[in-house]
Amino acid sequence: MPQPSWKVNEIFYSIQGEGRHSGMPAVFLRLAGCSMGCAWCDTKYAFSAGQEMNNLQVLVELAKFPCKTVIITGGEPAEQDLPALIALLKSAGHIVHIETNGAHDCDISRADFVCVSPKKYVSENMLKKADVIKLVVNEQTDLEDLQKYYNYENEKTTVYLQPESNKEENINLCVKLVKEHPSARLSVQLHKLIHIK
């Protein structure tokens, strides 16, 4: 039986710069490929570039770092065999966080934390599985459409509003929106403010 493999864009150790775990050290496992191709995406370099890595190769790379928290991101990780990757990492004792646009419904039940960041379209099932719904906000954002995501807030799920590219006008808009809906949270991109990857 063939072993699963994944097209990996990069693996690096840094600080989580967004959302609920901002400031937390983590290993980022960035998978290649995303069919959505948003114009303002800040990881366009991961749309296609990457190398195939099998179970052992992934675990060997992760073992180089002192941190057991792994954030699987992209690209769009759910366009590859995400459940198998989660299972691999959990079997090796890692804490697994997922960052996904939520367009592809898949089994992420073994993940420790799930951030769904809707873009052009999103699976309602994935929104229901999210610990955090992260909404990127800019001047083109449909503010009425944004409000539908508040319906998914509960004791588990929090909505975060993230100003696109940390632009001042986008930050001001997010602050205004959070003040209007106080259960939401503001998420600026800390890693960009302190100039780290």
Tab-separated table of N, CA, C and O in Angstrom, residues 20-146:
chain	number	residue	atom	x	y	z
A	20	ARG	N	-6.170	34.004	18.022
A	20	ARG	CA	-6.223	33.627	19.433
A	20	ARG	C	-4.852	33.282	20.017
A	20	ARG	O	-4.599	33.527	21.189
A	21	HIS	N	-3.971	32.696	19.214
A	21	HIS	CA	-2.669	32.254	19.716
A	21	HIS	C	-1.527	33.178	19.301
A	21	HIS	O	-0.368	32.758	19.260
A	22	SER	N	-1.850	34.420	19.013
A	22	SER	CA	-0.832	35.390	18.620
A	22	SER	C	0.268	35.466	19.678
A	22	SER	O	-0.006	35.572	20.868
A	23	GLY	N	1.518	35.376	19.221
A	23	GLY	CA	2.659	35.427	20.118
A	23	GLY	C	3.185	34.063	20.524
A	23	GLY	O	4.242	33.970	21.146
A	24	MET	N	2.491	32.992	20.169
A	24	MET	CA	2.880	31.634	20.554
A	24	MET	C	3.889	31.061	19.563
A	24	MET	O	3.688	31.146	18.352
A	25	PRO	N	4.993	30.454	20.040
A	25	PRO	CA	5.908	29.805	19.106
A	25	PRO	C	5.266	28.571	18.485
A	25	PRO	O	4.497	27.863	19.144
A	26	ALA	N	5.578	28.322	17.215
A	26	ALA	CA	5.007	27.176	16.504
A	26	ALA	C	5.856	26.872	15.285
A	26	ALA	O	6.548	27.737	14.746
A	27	VAL	N	5.777	25.623	14.850
A	27	VAL	CA	6.376	25.221	13.587
A	27	VAL	C	5.293	25.316	12.523
A	27	VAL	O	4.191	24.775	12.700
A	28	PHE	N	5.576	26.011	11.443
A	28	PHE	CA	4.624	26.178	10.350
A	28	PHE	C	4.934	25.170	9.253
A	28	PHE	O	6.056	25.109	8.758
A	29	LEU	N	3.939	24.380	8.923
A	29	LEU	CA	4.034	23.400	7.846
A	29	LEU	C	3.116	23.888	6.739
A	29	LEU	O	1.905	23.738	6.798
A	30	ARG	N	3.725	24.551	5.757
A	30	ARG	CA	2.946	25.180	4.692
A	30	ARG	C	2.857	24.245	3.489
A	30	ARG	O	3.868	23.930	2.860
A	31	LEU	N	1.633	23.805	3.188
A	31	LEU	CA	1.422	22.962	2.022
A	31	LEU	C	1.256	23.821	0.775
A	31	LEU	O	0.768	24.952	0.847
A	32	ALA	N	1.660	23.281	-0.355
A	32	ALA	CA	1.567	24.005	-1.622
A	32	ALA	C	0.198	23.793	-2.246
A	32	ALA	O	-0.454	22.778	-2.031
A	33	GLY	N	-0.218	24.783	-3.031
A	33	GLY	CA	-1.441	24.652	-3.811
A	33	GLY	C	-2.641	25.335	-3.188
A	33	GLY	O	-2.913	25.169	-2.002
A	34	CYS	N	-3.311	26.133	-4.000
A	34	CYS	CA	-4.584	26.726	-3.614
A	34	CYS	C	-5.313	27.103	-4.886
A	34	CYS	O	-4.808	27.886	-5.699
A	35	SER	N	-6.501	26.544	-5.074
A	35	SER	CA	-7.253	26.804	-6.301
A	35	SER	C	-8.029	28.118	-6.241
A	35	SER	O	-8.545	28.578	-7.251
A	36	MET	N	-8.095	28.733	-5.054
A	36	MET	CA	-8.892	29.950	-4.915
A	36	MET	C	-8.177	31.170	-5.487
A	36	MET	O	-8.778	32.008	-6.136
A	37	GLY	N	-6.881	31.283	-5.224
A	37	GLY	CA	-6.066	32.327	-5.852
A	37	GLY	C	-6.529	33.748	-5.615
A	37	GLY	O	-6.624	34.536	-6.557
A	38	CYS	N	-6.775	34.117	-4.363
A	38	CYS	CA	-7.221	35.482	-4.055
A	38	CYS	C	-6.145	36.497	-4.459
A	38	CYS	O	-4.953	36.290	-4.213
A	39	ALA	N	-6.574	37.609	-5.052
A	39	ALA	CA	-5.639	38.611	-5.578
A	39	ALA	C	-4.761	39.211	-4.488
A	39	ALA	O	-3.594	39.525	-4.716
A	40	TRP	N	-5.299	39.371	-3.272
A	40	TRP	CA	-4.547	40.025	-2.206
A	40	TRP	C	-3.828	39.038	-1.292
A	40	TRP	O	-3.279	39.419	-0.251
A	41	CYS	N	-3.806	37.760	-1.649
A	41	CYS	CA	-3.156	36.734	-0.829
A	41	CYS	C	-1.698	37.092	-0.568
A	41	CYS	O	-0.976	37.503	-1.486
A	42	ASP	N	-1.229	36.919	0.691
A	42	ASP	CA	0.156	37.247	1.004
A	42	ASP	C	1.063	36.014	0.963
A	42	ASP	O	2.231	36.088	1.342
A	43	THR	N	0.522	34.883	0.490
A	43	THR	CA	1.365	33.687	0.312
A	43	THR	C	1.182	33.113	-1.095
A	43	THR	O	1.077	31.904	-1.281
A	44	LYS	N	1.168	34.003	-2.086
A	44	LYS	CA	1.031	33.551	-3.475
A	44	LYS	C	2.150	32.606	-3.885
A	44	LYS	O	1.966	31.764	-4.765
A	45	TYR	N	3.297	32.741	-3.242
A	45	TYR	CA	4.428	31.872	-3.571
A	45	TYR	C	4.120	30.400	-3.270
A	45	TYR	O	4.803	29.504	-3.752
A	46	ALA	N	3.069	30.145	-2.480
A	46	ALA	CA	2.699	28.766	-2.144
A	46	ALA	C	1.612	28.211	-3.062
A	46	ALA	O	1.168	27.077	-2.877
A	47	PHE	N	1.185	28.991	-4.048
A	47	PHE	CA	0.128	28.508	-4.944
A	47	PHE	C	0.546	27.235	-5.678
A	47	PHE	O	-0.274	26.363	-5.936
A	48	SER	N	1.827	27.137	-6.032
A	48	SER	CA	2.254	25.962	-6.796
A	48	SER	C	3.595	25.389	-6.355
A	48	SER	O	3.805	24.183	-6.447
A	49	ALA	N	4.509	26.216	-5.879
A	49	ALA	CA	5.871	25.752	-5.582
A	49	ALA	C	5.907	24.848	-4.354
A	49	ALA	O	5.325	25.171	-3.315
A	50	GLY	N	6.580	23.707	-4.482
A	50	GLY	CA	6.730	22.801	-3.352
A	50	GLY	C	7.389	21.512	-3.759
A	50	GLY	O	7.609	21.248	-4.944
A	51	GLN	N	7.728	20.689	-2.755
A	51	GLN	CA	8.326	19.390	-3.030
A	51	GLN	C	7.530	18.303	-2.322
A	51	GLN	O	7.000	18.528	-1.224
A	52	GLU	N	7.446	17.131	-2.944
A	52	GLU	CA	6.745	16.010	-2.344
A	52	GLU	C	7.529	15.494	-1.141
A	52	GLU	O	8.746	15.300	-1.214
A	53	MET	N	6.825	15.294	-0.040
A	53	MET	CA	7.437	14.757	1.173
A	53	MET	C	6.561	13.646	1.715
A	53	MET	O	5.338	13.805	1.804
A	54	ASN	N	7.188	12.526	2.116
A	54	ASN	CA	6.432	11.419	2.692
A	54	ASN	C	6.408	11.529	4.218
A	54	ASN	O	6.958	12.479	4.795
A	55	ASN	N	5.798	10.540	4.870
A	55	ASN	CA	5.667	10.548	6.335
A	55	ASN	C	6.992	10.811	7.038
A	55	ASN	O	7.104	11.702	7.890
A	56	LEU	N	7.984	10.012	6.695
A	56	LEU	CA	9.267	10.097	7.372
A	56	LEU	C	9.937	11.441	7.136
A	56	LEU	O	10.474	12.056	8.070
A	57	GLN	N	9.896	11.925	5.911
A	57	GLN	CA	10.535	13.203	5.596
A	57	GLN	C	9.905	14.351	6.379
A	57	GLN	O	10.599	15.232	6.884
A	58	VAL	N	8.575	14.340	6.500
A	58	VAL	CA	7.885	15.381	7.273
A	58	VAL	C	8.313	15.320	8.731
A	58	VAL	O	8.674	16.340	9.342
A	59	LEU	N	8.309	14.120	9.320
A	59	LEU	CA	8.645	13.991	10.735
A	59	LEU	C	10.101	14.335	11.009
A	59	LEU	O	10.412	14.944	12.047
A	60	VAL	N	10.997	13.994	10.108
A	60	VAL	CA	12.412	14.338	10.273
A	60	VAL	C	12.590	15.857	10.287
A	60	VAL	O	13.338	16.404	11.109
A	61	GLU	N	11.906	16.551	9.393
A	61	GLU	CA	12.001	18.015	9.367
A	61	GLU	C	11.455	18.635	10.646
A	61	GLU	O	12.060	19.538	11.220
A	62	LEU	N	10.310	18.141	11.106
A	62	LEU	CA	9.697	18.705	12.312
A	62	LEU	C	10.545	18.452	13.548
A	62	LEU	O	10.561	19.262	14.481
A	63	ALA	N	11.275	17.334	13.556
A	63	ALA	CA	12.103	16.984	14.712
A	63	ALA	C	13.286	17.932	14.895
A	63	ALA	O	13.937	17.921	15.946
A	64	LYS	N	13.564	18.766	13.911
A	64	LYS	CA	14.675	19.725	14.010
A	64	LYS	C	14.365	20.879	14.953
A	64	LYS	O	15.262	21.641	15.330
A	65	PHE	N	13.099	21.023	15.341
A	65	PHE	CA	12.676	22.184	16.132
A	65	PHE	C	12.253	21.752	17.535
A	65	PHE	O	11.732	20.656	17.718
A	66	PRO	N	12.419	22.630	18.550
A	66	PRO	CA	12.097	22.255	19.928
A	66	PRO	C	10.619	22.335	20.274
A	66	PRO	O	10.217	21.972	21.381
A	67	CYS	N	9.799	22.789	19.344
A	67	CYS	CA	8.381	23.051	19.614
A	67	CYS	C	7.512	21.912	19.089
A	67	CYS	O	7.733	21.404	17.990
A	68	LYS	N	6.499	21.511	19.877
A	68	LYS	CA	5.609	20.418	19.469
A	68	LYS	C	4.321	20.924	18.816
A	68	LYS	O	3.521	20.119	18.339
A	69	THR	N	4.103	22.236	18.801
A	69	THR	CA	2.914	22.772	18.139
A	69	THR	C	3.211	22.997	16.668
A	69	THR	O	4.160	23.699	16.319
A	70	VAL	N	2.399	22.380	15.804
A	70	VAL	CA	2.568	22.498	14.362
A	70	VAL	C	1.314	23.142	13.780
A	70	VAL	O	0.192	22.687	14.047
A	71	ILE	N	1.502	24.207	13.003
A	71	ILE	CA	0.391	24.872	12.324
A	71	ILE	C	0.435	24.481	10.858
A	71	ILE	O	1.374	24.818	10.141
A	72	ILE	N	-0.577	23.719	10.422
A	72	ILE	CA	-0.674	23.324	9.016
A	72	ILE	C	-1.426	24.428	8.288
A	72	ILE	O	-2.565	24.752	8.616
A	73	THR	N	-0.758	25.013	7.297
A	73	THR	CA	-1.332	26.141	6.573
A	73	THR	C	-1.027	25.978	5.086
A	73	THR	O	-0.636	24.914	4.641
A	74	GLY	N	-1.237	27.017	4.311
A	74	GLY	CA	-1.009	26.890	2.872
A	74	GLY	C	-0.666	28.217	2.241
A	74	GLY	O	-0.274	29.142	2.939
A	75	GLY	N	-0.932	28.274	0.932
A	75	GLY	CA	-1.791	27.451	0.145
A	75	GLY	C	-3.110	27.148	0.858
A	75	GLY	O	-3.586	27.896	1.700
A	76	GLU	N	-3.669	26.035	0.474
A	76	GLU	CA	-4.888	25.537	1.120
A	76	GLU	C	-4.683	24.077	1.481
A	76	GLU	O	-4.712	23.202	0.607
A	77	PRO	N	-4.456	23.785	2.771
A	77	PRO	CA	-4.106	22.422	3.169
A	77	PRO	C	-5.175	21.368	2.870
A	77	PRO	O	-4.849	20.211	2.646
A	78	ALA	N	-6.443	21.756	2.843
A	78	ALA	CA	-7.501	20.776	2.611
A	78	ALA	C	-7.581	20.326	1.156
A	78	ALA	O	-8.375	19.446	0.824
A	79	GLU	N	-6.751	20.885	0.282
A	79	GLU	CA	-6.692	20.412	-1.095
A	79	GLU	C	-5.767	19.204	-1.232
A	79	GLU	O	-5.654	18.627	-2.312
A	80	GLN	N	-5.096	18.836	-0.129
A	80	GLN	CA	-4.301	17.610	-0.082
A	80	GLN	C	-4.922	16.687	0.974
A	80	GLN	O	-6.009	16.976	1.480
A	81	ASP	N	-4.250	15.587	1.308
A	81	ASP	CA	-4.805	14.627	2.267
A	81	ASP	C	-4.560	15.129	3.687
A	81	ASP	O	-3.662	14.650	4.394
A	82	LEU	N	-5.368	16.086	4.091
A	82	LEU	CA	-5.209	16.719	5.394
A	82	LEU	C	-5.490	15.756	6.549
A	82	LEU	O	-4.725	15.728	7.519
A	83	PRO	N	-6.549	14.940	6.502
A	83	PRO	CA	-6.780	14.009	7.621
A	83	PRO	C	-5.592	13.080	7.880
A	83	PRO	O	-5.235	12.823	9.037
A	84	ALA	N	-4.945	12.583	6.817
A	84	ALA	CA	-3.789	11.696	6.992
A	84	ALA	C	-2.616	12.447	7.618
A	84	ALA	O	-1.878	11.890	8.448
A	85	LEU	N	-2.438	13.712	7.244
A	85	LEU	CA	-1.348	14.505	7.811
A	85	LEU	C	-1.599	14.791	9.289
A	85	LEU	O	-0.682	14.697	10.116
A	86	ILE	N	-2.834	15.115	9.626
A	86	ILE	CA	-3.175	15.338	11.034
A	86	ILE	C	-2.896	14.070	11.837
A	86	ILE	O	-2.292	14.112	12.918
A	87	ALA	N	-3.331	12.923	11.316
A	87	ALA	CA	-3.133	11.648	12.012
A	87	ALA	C	-1.645	11.365	12.217
A	87	ALA	O	-1.223	10.902	13.298
A	88	LEU	N	-0.825	11.638	11.195
A	88	LEU	CA	0.618	11.430	11.302
A	88	LEU	C	1.204	12.275	12.428
A	88	LEU	O	1.967	11.781	13.278
A	89	LEU	N	0.859	13.558	12.439
A	89	LEU	CA	1.424	14.464	13.438
A	89	LEU	C	0.954	14.116	14.844
A	89	LEU	O	1.736	14.161	15.801
A	90	LYS	N	-0.317	13.763	14.990
A	90	LYS	CA	-0.831	13.383	16.310
A	90	LYS	C	-0.138	12.123	16.816
A	90	LYS	O	0.183	12.014	18.006
A	91	SER	N	0.103	11.159	15.913
A	91	SER	CA	0.768	9.913	16.325
A	91	SER	C	2.195	10.170	16.789
A	91	SER	O	2.753	9.387	17.567
A	92	ALA	N	2.789	11.269	16.323
A	92	ALA	CA	4.151	11.638	16.722
A	92	ALA	C	4.160	12.582	17.924
A	92	ALA	O	5.221	13.095	18.300
A	93	GLY	N	3.004	12.837	18.514
A	93	GLY	CA	2.924	13.638	19.740
A	93	GLY	C	2.842	15.139	19.537
A	93	GLY	O	3.061	15.911	20.476
A	94	HIS	N	2.497	15.571	18.325
A	94	HIS	CA	2.394	17.005	18.068
A	94	HIS	C	1.017	17.553	18.428
A	94	HIS	O	0.012	16.837	18.387
A	95	ILE	N	0.991	18.823	18.770
A	95	ILE	CA	-0.257	19.591	18.906
A	95	ILE	C	-0.511	20.200	17.539
A	95	ILE	O	0.367	20.873	16.987
A	96	VAL	N	-1.688	19.956	16.973
A	96	VAL	CA	-1.936	20.307	15.579
A	96	VAL	C	-2.970	21.417	15.454
A	96	VAL	O	-4.108	21.273	15.920
A	97	HIS	N	-2.555	22.512	14.831
A	97	HIS	CA	-3.447	23.614	14.488
A	97	HIS	C	-3.633	23.619	12.972
A	97	HIS	O	-2.683	23.362	12.230
A	98	ILE	N	-4.842	23.938	12.521
A	98	ILE	CA	-5.146	23.998	11.099
A	98	ILE	C	-5.567	25.415	10.739
A	98	ILE	O	-6.368	26.030	11.458
A	99	GLU	N	-5.047	25.923	9.623
A	99	GLU	CA	-5.525	27.185	9.053
A	99	GLU	C	-6.010	26.878	7.639
A	99	GLU	O	-5.226	26.475	6.787
A	100	THR	N	-7.298	27.081	7.401
A	100	THR	CA	-7.916	26.701	6.137
A	100	THR	C	-8.924	27.755	5.701
A	100	THR	O	-9.492	28.459	6.540
A	101	ASN	N	-9.164	27.835	4.376
A	101	ASN	CA	-10.230	28.729	3.913
A	101	ASN	C	-11.605	28.085	4.062
A	101	ASN	O	-12.624	28.738	3.868
A	102	GLY	N	-11.636	26.805	4.393
A	102	GLY	CA	-12.900	26.138	4.682
A	102	GLY	C	-13.733	25.780	3.470
A	102	GLY	O	-14.884	25.376	3.613
A	103	ALA	N	-13.168	25.903	2.289
A	103	ALA	CA	-13.947	25.609	1.081
A	103	ALA	C	-14.179	24.113	0.896
A	103	ALA	O	-15.181	23.702	0.311
A	104	HIS	N	-13.249	23.295	1.405
A	104	HIS	CA	-13.328	21.845	1.219
A	104	HIS	C	-13.657	21.186	2.548
A	104	HIS	O	-12.851	21.227	3.483
A	105	ASP	N	-14.807	20.568	2.650
A	105	ASP	CA	-15.191	19.894	3.883
A	105	ASP	C	-14.378	18.609	4.017
A	105	ASP	O	-14.342	17.789	3.102
A	106	CYS	N	-13.691	18.451	5.136
A	106	CYS	CA	-12.924	17.224	5.366
A	106	CYS	C	-12.879	16.941	6.862
A	106	CYS	O	-13.253	17.792	7.677
A	107	ASP	N	-12.420	15.760	7.210
A	107	ASP	CA	-12.365	15.338	8.604
A	107	ASP	C	-11.149	15.976	9.287
A	107	ASP	O	-10.014	15.597	9.022
A	108	ILE	N	-11.425	16.928	10.155
A	108	ILE	CA	-10.357	17.579	10.920
A	108	ILE	C	-10.581	17.373	12.412
A	108	ILE	O	-10.081	18.130	13.233
A	109	SER	N	-11.327	16.318	12.745
A	109	SER	CA	-11.755	16.098	14.125
A	109	SER	C	-10.586	15.858	15.076
A	109	SER	O	-10.710	16.117	16.274
A	110	ARG	N	-9.455	15.385	14.560
A	110	ARG	CA	-8.315	15.111	15.442
A	110	ARG	C	-7.440	16.339	15.671
A	110	ARG	O	-6.526	16.309	16.499
A	111	ALA	N	-7.694	17.411	14.958
A	111	ALA	CA	-6.915	18.638	15.154
A	111	ALA	C	-7.239	19.250	16.509
A	111	ALA	O	-8.362	19.164	17.002
A	112	ASP	N	-6.242	19.887	17.098
A	112	ASP	CA	-6.432	20.527	18.404
A	112	ASP	C	-7.060	21.910	18.288
A	112	ASP	O	-7.684	22.386	19.241
A	113	PHE	N	-6.876	22.543	17.137
A	113	PHE	CA	-7.390	23.908	16.948
A	113	PHE	C	-7.596	24.139	15.461
A	113	PHE	O	-6.743	23.773	14.646
A	114	VAL	N	-8.736	24.741	15.117
A	114	VAL	CA	-9.072	24.964	13.706
A	114	VAL	C	-9.451	26.425	13.499
A	114	VAL	O	-10.363	26.948	14.147
A	115	CYS	N	-8.731	27.074	12.572
A	115	CYS	CA	-9.060	28.430	12.146
A	115	CYS	C	-9.567	28.361	10.710
A	115	CYS	O	-8.848	27.914	9.815
A	116	VAL	N	-10.810	28.786	10.499
A	116	VAL	CA	-11.390	28.855	9.158
A	116	VAL	C	-11.440	30.316	8.746
A	116	VAL	O	-12.010	31.154	9.454
A	117	SER	N	-10.812	30.620	7.600
A	117	SER	CA	-10.783	31.988	7.096
A	117	SER	C	-11.476	32.025	5.736
A	117	SER	O	-10.840	31.817	4.699
A	118	PRO	N	-12.796	32.257	5.723
A	118	PRO	CA	-13.564	32.203	4.470
A	118	PRO	C	-13.073	33.218	3.455
A	118	PRO	O	-12.721	34.347	3.802
A	119	LYS	N	-13.082	32.790	2.198
A	119	LYS	CA	-12.717	33.692	1.110
A	119	LYS	C	-13.899	33.776	0.141
A	119	LYS	O	-14.967	34.234	0.535
A	120	LYS	N	-13.759	33.259	-1.085
A	120	LYS	CA	-14.833	33.393	-2.074
A	120	LYS	C	-16.035	32.513	-1.744
A	120	LYS	O	-17.167	32.855	-2.039
A	121	TYR	N	-15.785	31.355	-1.186
A	121	TYR	CA	-16.871	30.452	-0.771
A	121	TYR	C	-16.336	29.588	0.364
A	121	TYR	O	-15.132	29.413	0.534
A	122	VAL	N	-17.260	29.048	1.165
A	122	VAL	CA	-16.867	28.276	2.341
A	122	VAL	C	-17.929	27.227	2.632
A	122	VAL	O	-19.116	27.433	2.361
A	123	SER	N	-17.500	26.099	3.153
A	123	SER	CA	-18.413	25.035	3.551
A	123	SER	C	-19.027	25.360	4.909
A	123	SER	O	-18.311	25.678	5.865
A	124	GLU	N	-20.336	25.271	4.996
A	124	GLU	CA	-21.001	25.522	6.277
A	124	GLU	C	-20.537	24.518	7.327
A	124	GLU	O	-20.383	24.861	8.500
A	125	ASN	N	-20.277	23.281	6.895
A	125	ASN	CA	-19.788	22.268	7.841
A	125	ASN	C	-18.451	22.669	8.440
A	125	ASN	O	-18.191	22.434	9.628
A	126	MET	N	-17.583	23.253	7.626
A	126	MET	CA	-16.286	23.681	8.145
A	126	MET	C	-16.431	24.848	9.114
A	126	MET	O	-15.709	24.928	10.113
A	127	LEU	N	-17.358	25.746	8.846
A	127	LEU	CA	-17.612	26.842	9.779
A	127	LEU	C	-18.064	26.308	11.135
A	127	LEU	O	-17.671	26.826	12.182
A	128	LYS	N	-18.845	25.244	11.118
A	128	LYS	CA	-19.335	24.648	12.367
A	128	LYS	C	-18.213	23.959	13.141
A	128	LYS	O	-18.321	23.772	14.351
A	129	LYS	N	-17.149	23.568	12.444
A	129	LYS	CA	-16.020	22.891	13.088
A	129	LYS	C	-14.977	23.870	13.619
A	129	LYS	O	-14.045	23.469	14.318
A	130	ALA	N	-15.114	25.148	13.298
A	130	ALA	CA	-14.068	26.125	13.594
A	130	ALA	C	-14.024	26.515	15.064
A	130	ALA	O	-15.062	26.668	15.716
A	131	ASP	N	-12.801	26.682	15.570
A	131	ASP	CA	-12.599	27.329	16.869
A	131	ASP	C	-12.561	28.839	16.682
A	131	ASP	O	-12.999	29.591	17.550
A	132	VAL	N	-12.014	29.251	15.535
A	132	VAL	CA	-11.945	30.666	15.173
A	132	VAL	C	-12.372	30.818	13.722
A	132	VAL	O	-11.982	30.019	12.865
A	133	ILE	N	-13.208	31.821	13.461
A	133	ILE	CA	-13.511	32.229	12.090
A	133	ILE	C	-12.816	33.569	11.889
A	133	ILE	O	-13.138	34.556	12.547
A	134	LYS	N	-11.804	33.550	11.019
A	134	LYS	CA	-10.987	34.751	10.806
A	134	LYS	C	-11.391	35.392	9.484
A	134	LYS	O	-11.259	34.788	8.426
A	135	LEU	N	-11.872	36.615	9.554
A	135	LEU	CA	-12.370	37.320	8.376
A	135	LEU	C	-11.413	38.443	8.000
A	135	LEU	O	-11.173	39.360	8.786
A	136	VAL	N	-10.849	38.331	6.809
A	136	VAL	CA	-9.948	39.372	6.312
A	136	VAL	C	-10.799	40.517	5.782
A	136	VAL	O	-11.698	40.313	4.959
A	137	VAL	N	-10.521	41.718	6.270
A	137	VAL	CA	-11.354	42.882	5.966
A	137	VAL	C	-10.535	43.929	5.223
A	137	VAL	O	-9.428	44.282	5.626
A	138	ASN	N	-11.105	44.425	4.119
A	138	ASN	CA	-10.508	45.556	3.398
A	138	ASN	C	-11.625	46.427	2.846
A	138	ASN	O	-12.807	46.214	3.148
A	139	GLU	N	-11.260	47.398	2.032
A	139	GLU	CA	-12.258	48.365	1.545
A	139	GLU	C	-13.285	47.728	0.623
A	139	GLU	O	-14.368	48.284	0.420
A	140	GLN	N	-12.994	46.558	0.073
A	140	GLN	CA	-13.953	45.872	-0.801
A	140	GLN	C	-14.886	44.911	-0.061
A	140	GLN	O	-15.777	44.323	-0.657
A	141	THR	N	-14.673	44.745	1.238
A	141	THR	CA	-15.467	43.788	2.005
A	141	THR	C	-16.937	44.200	2.039
A	141	THR	O	-17.257	45.360	2.298
A	142	ASP	N	-17.807	43.219	1.770
A	142	ASP	CA	-19.249	43.432	1.887
A	142	ASP	C	-19.604	43.307	3.369
A	142	ASP	O	-19.637	42.206	3.927
A	143	LEU	N	-19.844	44.428	4.021
A	143	LEU	CA	-20.039	44.438	5.473
A	143	LEU	C	-21.311	43.728	5.890
A	143	LEU	O	-21.369	43.127	6.968
A	144	GLU	N	-22.334	43.757	5.050
A	144	GLU	CA	-23.555	43.015	5.371
A	144	GLU	C	-23.304	41.517	5.286
A	144	GLU	O	-23.781	40.743	6.125
A	145	ASP	N	-22.552	41.095	4.277
A	145	ASP	CA	-22.219	39.683	4.124
A	145	ASP	C	-21.383	39.202	5.307
A	145	ASP	O	-21.543	38.071	5.777
A	146	LEU	N	-20.517	40.061	5.797
A	146	LEU	CA	-19.651	39.733	6.932
A	146	LEU	C	-20.452	39.306	8.153
A	146	LEU	O	-20.072	38.390	8.885
